[in-house]
Tab-separated table of C-alpha atoms in Angstrom:
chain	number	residue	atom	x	y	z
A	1	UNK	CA	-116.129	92.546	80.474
A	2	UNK	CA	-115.382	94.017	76.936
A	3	UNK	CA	-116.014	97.786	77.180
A	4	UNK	CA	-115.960	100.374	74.339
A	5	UNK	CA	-115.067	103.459	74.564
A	6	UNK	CA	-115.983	105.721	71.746
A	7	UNK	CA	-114.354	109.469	71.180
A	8	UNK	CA	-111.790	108.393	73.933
A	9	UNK	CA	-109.893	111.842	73.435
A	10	UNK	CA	-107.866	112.802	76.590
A	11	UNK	CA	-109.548	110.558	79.148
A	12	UNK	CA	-106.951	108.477	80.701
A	13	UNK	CA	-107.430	108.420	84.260
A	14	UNK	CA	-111.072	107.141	83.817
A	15	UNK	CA	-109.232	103.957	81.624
A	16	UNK	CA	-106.524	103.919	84.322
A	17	UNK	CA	-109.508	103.352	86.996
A	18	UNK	CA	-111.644	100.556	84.508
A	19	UNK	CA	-107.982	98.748	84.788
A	20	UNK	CA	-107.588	99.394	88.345
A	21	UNK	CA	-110.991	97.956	89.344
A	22	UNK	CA	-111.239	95.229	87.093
A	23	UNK	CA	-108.192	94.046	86.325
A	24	UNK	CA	-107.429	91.189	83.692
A	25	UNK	CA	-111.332	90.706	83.962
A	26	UNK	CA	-111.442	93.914	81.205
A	27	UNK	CA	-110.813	94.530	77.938
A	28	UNK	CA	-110.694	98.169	77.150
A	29	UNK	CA	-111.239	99.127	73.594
A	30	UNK	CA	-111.491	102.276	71.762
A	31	UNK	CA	-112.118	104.397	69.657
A	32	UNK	CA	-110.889	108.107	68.563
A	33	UNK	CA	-111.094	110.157	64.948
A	34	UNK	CA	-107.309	111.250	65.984
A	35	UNK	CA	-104.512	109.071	65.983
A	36	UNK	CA	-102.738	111.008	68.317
A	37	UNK	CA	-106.070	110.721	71.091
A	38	UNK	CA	-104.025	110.067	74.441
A	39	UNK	CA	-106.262	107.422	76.113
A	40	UNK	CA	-105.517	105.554	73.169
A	41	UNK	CA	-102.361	104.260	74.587
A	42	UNK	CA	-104.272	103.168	77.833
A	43	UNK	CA	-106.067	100.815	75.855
A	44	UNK	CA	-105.888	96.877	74.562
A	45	UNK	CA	-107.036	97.610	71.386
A	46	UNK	CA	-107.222	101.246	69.430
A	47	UNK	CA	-108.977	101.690	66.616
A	48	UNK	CA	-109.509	105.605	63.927
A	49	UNK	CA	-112.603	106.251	62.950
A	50	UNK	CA	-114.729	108.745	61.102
A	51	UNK	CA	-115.934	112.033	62.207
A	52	UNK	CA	-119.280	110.978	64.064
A	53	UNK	CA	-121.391	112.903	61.227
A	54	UNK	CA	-120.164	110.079	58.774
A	55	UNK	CA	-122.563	107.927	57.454
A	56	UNK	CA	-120.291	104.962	57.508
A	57	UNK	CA	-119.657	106.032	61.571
A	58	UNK	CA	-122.065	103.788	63.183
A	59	UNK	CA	-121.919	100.591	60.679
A	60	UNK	CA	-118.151	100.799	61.601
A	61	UNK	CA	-119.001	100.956	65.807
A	62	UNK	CA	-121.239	98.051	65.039
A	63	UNK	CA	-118.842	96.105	63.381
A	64	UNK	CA	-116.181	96.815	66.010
A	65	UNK	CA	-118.254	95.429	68.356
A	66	UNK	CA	-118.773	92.159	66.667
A	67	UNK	CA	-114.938	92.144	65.863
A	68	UNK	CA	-114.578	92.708	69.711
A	69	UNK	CA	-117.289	91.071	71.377
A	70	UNK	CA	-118.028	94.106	73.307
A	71	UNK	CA	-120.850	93.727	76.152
A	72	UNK	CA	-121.368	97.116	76.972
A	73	UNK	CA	-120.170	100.654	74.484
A	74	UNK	CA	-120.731	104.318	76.101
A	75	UNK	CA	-119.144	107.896	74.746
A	76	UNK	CA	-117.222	110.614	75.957
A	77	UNK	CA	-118.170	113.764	74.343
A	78	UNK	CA	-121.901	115.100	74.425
A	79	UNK	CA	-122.576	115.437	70.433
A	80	UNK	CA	-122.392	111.383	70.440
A	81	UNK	CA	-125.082	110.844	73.412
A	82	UNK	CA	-127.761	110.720	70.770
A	83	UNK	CA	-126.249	108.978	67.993
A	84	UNK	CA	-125.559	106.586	70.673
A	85	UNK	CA	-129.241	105.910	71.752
A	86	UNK	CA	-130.857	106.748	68.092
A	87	UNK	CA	-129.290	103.421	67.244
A	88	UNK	CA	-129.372	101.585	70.874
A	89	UNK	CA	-131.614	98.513	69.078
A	90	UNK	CA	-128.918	97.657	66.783
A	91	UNK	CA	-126.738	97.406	69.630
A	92	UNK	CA	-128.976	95.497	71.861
A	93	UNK	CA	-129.165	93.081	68.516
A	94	UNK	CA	-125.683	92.581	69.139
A	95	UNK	CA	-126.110	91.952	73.296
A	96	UNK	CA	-124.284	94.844	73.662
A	97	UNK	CA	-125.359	96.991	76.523
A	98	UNK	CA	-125.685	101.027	75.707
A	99	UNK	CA	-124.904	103.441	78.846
A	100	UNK	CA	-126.850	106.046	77.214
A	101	UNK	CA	-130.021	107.826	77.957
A	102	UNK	CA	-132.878	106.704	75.718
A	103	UNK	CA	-133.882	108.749	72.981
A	104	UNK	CA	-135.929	111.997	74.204
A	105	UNK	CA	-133.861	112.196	77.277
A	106	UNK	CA	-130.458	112.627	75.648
A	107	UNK	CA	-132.190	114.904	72.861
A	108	UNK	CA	-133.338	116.716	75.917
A	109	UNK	CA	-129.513	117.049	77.400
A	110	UNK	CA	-128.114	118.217	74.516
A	111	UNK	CA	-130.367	121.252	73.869
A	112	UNK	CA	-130.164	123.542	77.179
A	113	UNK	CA	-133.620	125.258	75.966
A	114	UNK	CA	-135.727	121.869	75.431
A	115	UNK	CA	-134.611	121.026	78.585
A	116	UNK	CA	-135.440	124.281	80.729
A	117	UNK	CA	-138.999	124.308	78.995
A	118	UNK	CA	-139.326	120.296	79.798
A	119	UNK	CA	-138.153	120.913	83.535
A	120	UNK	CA	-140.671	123.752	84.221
A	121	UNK	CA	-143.194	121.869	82.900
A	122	UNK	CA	-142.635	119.004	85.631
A	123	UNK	CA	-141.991	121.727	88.273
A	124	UNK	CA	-138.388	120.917	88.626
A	125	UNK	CA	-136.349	124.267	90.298
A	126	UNK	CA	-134.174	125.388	87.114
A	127	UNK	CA	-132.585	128.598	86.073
A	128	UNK	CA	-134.517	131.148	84.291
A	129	UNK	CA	-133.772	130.511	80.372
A	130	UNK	CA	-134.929	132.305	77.436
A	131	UNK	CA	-134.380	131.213	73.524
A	132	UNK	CA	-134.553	134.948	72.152
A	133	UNK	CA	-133.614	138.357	73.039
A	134	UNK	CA	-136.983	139.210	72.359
A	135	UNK	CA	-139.020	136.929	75.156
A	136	UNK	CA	-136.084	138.109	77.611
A	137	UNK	CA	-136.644	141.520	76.630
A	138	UNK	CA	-140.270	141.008	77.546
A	139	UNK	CA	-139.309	139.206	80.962
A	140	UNK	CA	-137.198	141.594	81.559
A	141	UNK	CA	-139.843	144.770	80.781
A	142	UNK	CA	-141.825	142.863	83.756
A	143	UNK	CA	-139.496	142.740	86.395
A	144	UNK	CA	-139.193	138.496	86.156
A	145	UNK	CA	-135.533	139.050	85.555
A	146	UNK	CA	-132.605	141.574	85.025
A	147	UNK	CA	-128.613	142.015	83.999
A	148	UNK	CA	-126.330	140.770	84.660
A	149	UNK	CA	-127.428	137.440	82.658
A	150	UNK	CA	-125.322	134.764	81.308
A	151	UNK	CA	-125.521	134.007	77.483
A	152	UNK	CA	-124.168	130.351	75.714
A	153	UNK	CA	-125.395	128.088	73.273
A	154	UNK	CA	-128.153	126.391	73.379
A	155	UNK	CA	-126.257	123.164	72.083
A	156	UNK	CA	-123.007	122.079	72.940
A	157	UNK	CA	-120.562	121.385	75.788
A	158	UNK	CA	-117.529	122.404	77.342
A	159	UNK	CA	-118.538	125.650	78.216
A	160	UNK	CA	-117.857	127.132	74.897
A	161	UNK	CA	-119.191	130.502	73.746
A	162	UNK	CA	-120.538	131.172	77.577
A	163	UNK	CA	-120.121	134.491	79.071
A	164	UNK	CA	-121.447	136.976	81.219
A	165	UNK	CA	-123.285	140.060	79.693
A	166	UNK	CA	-123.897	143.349	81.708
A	167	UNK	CA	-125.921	145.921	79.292
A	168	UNK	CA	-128.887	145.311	77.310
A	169	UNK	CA	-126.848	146.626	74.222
A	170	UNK	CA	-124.240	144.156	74.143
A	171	UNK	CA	-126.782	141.755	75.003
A	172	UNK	CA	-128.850	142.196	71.434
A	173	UNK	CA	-125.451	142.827	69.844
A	174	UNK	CA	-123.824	139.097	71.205
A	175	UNK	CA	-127.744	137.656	69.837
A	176	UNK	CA	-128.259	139.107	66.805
A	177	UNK	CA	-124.642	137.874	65.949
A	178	UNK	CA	-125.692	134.178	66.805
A	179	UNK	CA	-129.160	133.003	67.350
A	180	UNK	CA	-127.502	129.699	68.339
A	181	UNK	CA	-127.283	131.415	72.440
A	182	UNK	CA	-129.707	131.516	75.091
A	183	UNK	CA	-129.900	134.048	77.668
A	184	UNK	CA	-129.882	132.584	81.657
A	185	UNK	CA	-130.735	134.556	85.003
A	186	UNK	CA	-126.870	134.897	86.301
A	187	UNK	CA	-126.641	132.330	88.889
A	188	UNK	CA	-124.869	133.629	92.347
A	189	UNK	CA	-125.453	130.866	94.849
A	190	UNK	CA	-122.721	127.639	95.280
A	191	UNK	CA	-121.884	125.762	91.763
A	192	UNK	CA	-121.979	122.407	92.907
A	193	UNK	CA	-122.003	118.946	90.886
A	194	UNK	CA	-123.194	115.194	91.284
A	195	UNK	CA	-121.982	111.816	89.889
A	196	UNK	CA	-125.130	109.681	89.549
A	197	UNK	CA	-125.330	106.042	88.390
A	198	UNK	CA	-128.453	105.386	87.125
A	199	UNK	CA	-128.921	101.419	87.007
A	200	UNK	CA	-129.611	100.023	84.069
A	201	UNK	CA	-131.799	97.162	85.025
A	202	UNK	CA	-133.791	99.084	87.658
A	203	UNK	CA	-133.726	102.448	86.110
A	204	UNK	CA	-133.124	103.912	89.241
A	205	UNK	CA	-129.995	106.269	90.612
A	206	UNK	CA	-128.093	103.894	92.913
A	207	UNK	CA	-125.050	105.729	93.820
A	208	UNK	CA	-124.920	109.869	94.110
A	209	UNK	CA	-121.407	111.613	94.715
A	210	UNK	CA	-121.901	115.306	95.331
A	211	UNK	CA	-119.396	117.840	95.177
A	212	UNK	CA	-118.337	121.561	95.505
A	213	UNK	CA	-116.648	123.185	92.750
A	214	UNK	CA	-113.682	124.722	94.527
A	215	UNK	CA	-111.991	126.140	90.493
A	216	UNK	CA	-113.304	125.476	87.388
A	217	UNK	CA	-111.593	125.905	84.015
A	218	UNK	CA	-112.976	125.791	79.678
A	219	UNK	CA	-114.337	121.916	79.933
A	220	UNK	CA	-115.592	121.946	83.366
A	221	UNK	CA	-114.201	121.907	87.264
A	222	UNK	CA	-110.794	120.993	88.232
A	223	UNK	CA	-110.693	121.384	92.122
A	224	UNK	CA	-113.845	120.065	93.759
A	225	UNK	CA	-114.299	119.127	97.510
A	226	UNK	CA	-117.068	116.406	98.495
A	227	UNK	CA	-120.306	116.989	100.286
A	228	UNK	CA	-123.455	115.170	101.402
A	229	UNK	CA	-126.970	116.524	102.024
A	230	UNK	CA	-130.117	114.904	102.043
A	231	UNK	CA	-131.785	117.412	100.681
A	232	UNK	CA	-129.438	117.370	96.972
A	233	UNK	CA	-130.388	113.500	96.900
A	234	UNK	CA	-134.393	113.741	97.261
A	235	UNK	CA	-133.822	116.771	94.536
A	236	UNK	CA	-131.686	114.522	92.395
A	237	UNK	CA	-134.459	111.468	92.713
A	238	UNK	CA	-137.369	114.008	92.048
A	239	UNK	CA	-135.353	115.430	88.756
A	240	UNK	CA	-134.641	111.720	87.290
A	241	UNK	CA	-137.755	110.207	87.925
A	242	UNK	CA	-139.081	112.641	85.121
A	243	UNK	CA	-136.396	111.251	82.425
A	244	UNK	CA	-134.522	107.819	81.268
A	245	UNK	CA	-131.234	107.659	81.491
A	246	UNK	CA	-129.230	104.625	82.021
A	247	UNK	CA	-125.305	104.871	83.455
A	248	UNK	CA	-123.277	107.521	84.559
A	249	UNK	CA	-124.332	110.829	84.361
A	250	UNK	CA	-123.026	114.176	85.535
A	251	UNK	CA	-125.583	116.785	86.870
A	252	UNK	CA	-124.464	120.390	87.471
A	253	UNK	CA	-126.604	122.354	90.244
A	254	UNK	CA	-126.519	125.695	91.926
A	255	UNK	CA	-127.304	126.674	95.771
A	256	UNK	CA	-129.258	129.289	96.027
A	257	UNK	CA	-131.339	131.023	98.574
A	258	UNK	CA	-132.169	127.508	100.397
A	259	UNK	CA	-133.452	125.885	97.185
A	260	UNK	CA	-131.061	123.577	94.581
A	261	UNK	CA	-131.488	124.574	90.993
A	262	UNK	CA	-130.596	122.016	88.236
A	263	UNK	CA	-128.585	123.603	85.414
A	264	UNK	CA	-127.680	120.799	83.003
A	265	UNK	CA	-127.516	117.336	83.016
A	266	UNK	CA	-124.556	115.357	80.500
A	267	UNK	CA	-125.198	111.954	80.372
A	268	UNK	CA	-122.100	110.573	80.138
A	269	UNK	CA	-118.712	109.823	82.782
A	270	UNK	CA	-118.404	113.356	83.769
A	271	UNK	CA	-114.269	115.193	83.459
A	272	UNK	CA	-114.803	115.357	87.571
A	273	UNK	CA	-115.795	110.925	88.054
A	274	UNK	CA	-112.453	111.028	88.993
A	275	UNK	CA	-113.032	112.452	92.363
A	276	UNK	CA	-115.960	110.571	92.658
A	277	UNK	CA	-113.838	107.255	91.819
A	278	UNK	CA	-111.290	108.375	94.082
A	279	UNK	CA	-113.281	108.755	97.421
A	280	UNK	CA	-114.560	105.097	96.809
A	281	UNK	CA	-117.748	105.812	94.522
A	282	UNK	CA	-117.027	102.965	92.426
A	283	UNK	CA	-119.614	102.826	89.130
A	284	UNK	CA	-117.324	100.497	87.743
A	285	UNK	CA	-118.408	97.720	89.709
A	286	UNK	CA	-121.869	98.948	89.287
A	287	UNK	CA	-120.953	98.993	85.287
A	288	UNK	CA	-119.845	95.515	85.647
A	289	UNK	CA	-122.825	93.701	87.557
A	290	UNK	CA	-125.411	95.695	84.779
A	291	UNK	CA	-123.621	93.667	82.521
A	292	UNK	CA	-124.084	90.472	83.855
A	293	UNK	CA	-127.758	91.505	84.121
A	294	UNK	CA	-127.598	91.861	87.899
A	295	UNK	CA	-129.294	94.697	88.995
A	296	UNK	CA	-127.383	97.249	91.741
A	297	UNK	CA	-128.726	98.245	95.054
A	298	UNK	CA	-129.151	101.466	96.429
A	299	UNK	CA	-125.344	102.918	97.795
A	300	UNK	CA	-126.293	106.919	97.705
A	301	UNK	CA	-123.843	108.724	100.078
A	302	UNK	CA	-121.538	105.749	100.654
A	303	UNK	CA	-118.384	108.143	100.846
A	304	UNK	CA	-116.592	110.481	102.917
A	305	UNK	CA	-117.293	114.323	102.940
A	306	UNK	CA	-114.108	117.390	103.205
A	307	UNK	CA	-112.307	114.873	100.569
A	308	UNK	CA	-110.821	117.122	98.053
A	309	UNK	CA	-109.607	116.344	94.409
A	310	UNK	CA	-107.040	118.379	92.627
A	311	UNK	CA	-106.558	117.726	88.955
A	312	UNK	CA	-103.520	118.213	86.925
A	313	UNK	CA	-102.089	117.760	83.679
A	314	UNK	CA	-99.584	115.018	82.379
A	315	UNK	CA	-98.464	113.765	79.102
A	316	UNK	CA	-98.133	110.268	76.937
A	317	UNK	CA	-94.714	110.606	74.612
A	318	UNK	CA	-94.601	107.345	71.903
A	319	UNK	CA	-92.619	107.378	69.051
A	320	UNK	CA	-95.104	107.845	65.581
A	321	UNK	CA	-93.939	104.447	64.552
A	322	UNK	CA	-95.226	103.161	67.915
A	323	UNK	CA	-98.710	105.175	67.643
A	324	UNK	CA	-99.257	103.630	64.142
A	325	UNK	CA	-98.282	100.094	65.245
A	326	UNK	CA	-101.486	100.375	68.016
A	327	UNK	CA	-104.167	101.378	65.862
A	328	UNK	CA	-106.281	98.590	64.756
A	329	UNK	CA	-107.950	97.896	61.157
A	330	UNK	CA	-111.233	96.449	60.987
């Protein structure tokens, strides 16, 4: 299998696992707008490209493909999702398989207020959103919801520009500075997260890894312990059904009062697939028989709960010699 990875930035361990599962049966190859992108040196082949937003970005993933022969091409930062499945027919042209939603689900993903209206629409438990300070204001006036709330963009990922807001002044103050933020109930219950693999032949999720968010840091959770409940899995079925996605995706939930509440969905290898990985949940192999055109059967809750992952830092030193040396030219 020739896999391409595009925006690899800092995502090592999830190359280290490809390698680890497959073997000499891979060929890892990616792609980064930084020379200096870490994962790059986890790779066979390495190659600088554009910022996504250039119009020569995609011509020059398509021709890496064809210089490659790459069978399947997926993305590790959110802005890309989209890109990624504007263009999926050119790929598919090439017989190269996309692990990204289709079109008006990854549009969906990557605006947080689409996606609240869309899931109350289909009756799916979410968390009270609003997409001005004015319709809060009016929610509020009502008694539907009140401070503390949580405010962040309604684009984006990583967490950036989120924070909590106590007072209706600094709340129109934060707004007025940047229409860009929505304004969510504050959520109290457990923050919790699932690994799904959706299967691209079927179209249904085939494996489910749920997990408690033990710490979380800018970017997402960094201690997690594993957990299985029934109840998270029907919720997880009843929320994809409504949506096409196709791969690995990373849903983030909260516990609350008895009931699960979806919060956002990032279609893409989740930071936290590493605990997933590491307690057995192995899309890889899933990844793999997709490409062959085999399609997956159901393994939901194939793991272990009480395993906990830990992440940590580490560091790749190479000489700048060496780091030029590895990148490829087309």
């Amino acid at each position: 299998m020739h896999i391409l990875f595009c925006s690899v930035g800092r995502r090592c361990e999830l190359l280290k696992d490809f390698r680890e599962t497959l073997g000499r049966d891979v060929k890892i190859v990616v792609t980064d707008n930084s020379e200096v992108a870490p994962a790059m040196a986890f790779a066979d082949r390495a190659y600088q490209v554009p910022l996504i937003s250039d119009p020569g970005y995609i011509p020059m993933i398509l021709e890496i493909c064809k210089k490659e022969e790459i069978h399947v091409v997926t993305t590790l930062i959110d802005p890309e999702i989209a890109l990624l499945a504007e263009h999926r027919e050119e790929f598919e042209a090439l017989g190269v398989l996309v692990l990204a939603p289709y079109r008006e689900t990854a549009k969906l993903c990557f605006n947080k207020y689409e996606m609240y209206q869309f899931l109350t629409k289909h009756g799916i438990n979410t968390i009270k959103t609003y997409g001005a300070y004015e319709e809060f204001l009016s929610a509020c006036e009502k008694g539907e919801i009140r401070l503390p709330v949580f405010v962040k963009p309604r684009t984006g990922s990583g967490s950036v520009g989120a924070r909590r807001i106590e007072t209706l002044e600094l709340l129109k103050q934060v707004t007025d500075a940047d229409e860009s933020l929505i304004i969510q109930e504050l959520m109290t219950g457990k923050d919790l997260d699932a690994d799904v693999y959706v299967d691209t032949v079927s179209h249904k999720p085939v494996a489910i890894f749920s997990k408690r968010k033990l710490s979380t840091t800018i970017g997402g959770a960094n201690k997690t312990i594993s957990f299985k409940d029934e109840g998270l899995f029907a919720f997880v079925k009843e929320v994809l059904v409504t949506m096409e996605f196709n791969g690995p995706l990373d849903m983030d939930f909260f516990y609350q009062d008895g009931k699960y509440y979806l919060s956002e969905i990032n279609p893409r290898f989740g930071g936290a697939y590493l605990h997933a990985y590491g307690a057995g949940v192995d899309f890889i192999k899933l990844i793999a028989e997709n490409v062959k055109g085999n399609e997956n059967q159901e393994q939901i809750g194939n793991y272990e709960e009480d395993v906990v992952m830990m992440m940590y830092d580490s560091v790749v030193i190479r000489k700048k010699s060496e780091i030029e040396a590895a990148i490829v030219s087309l």
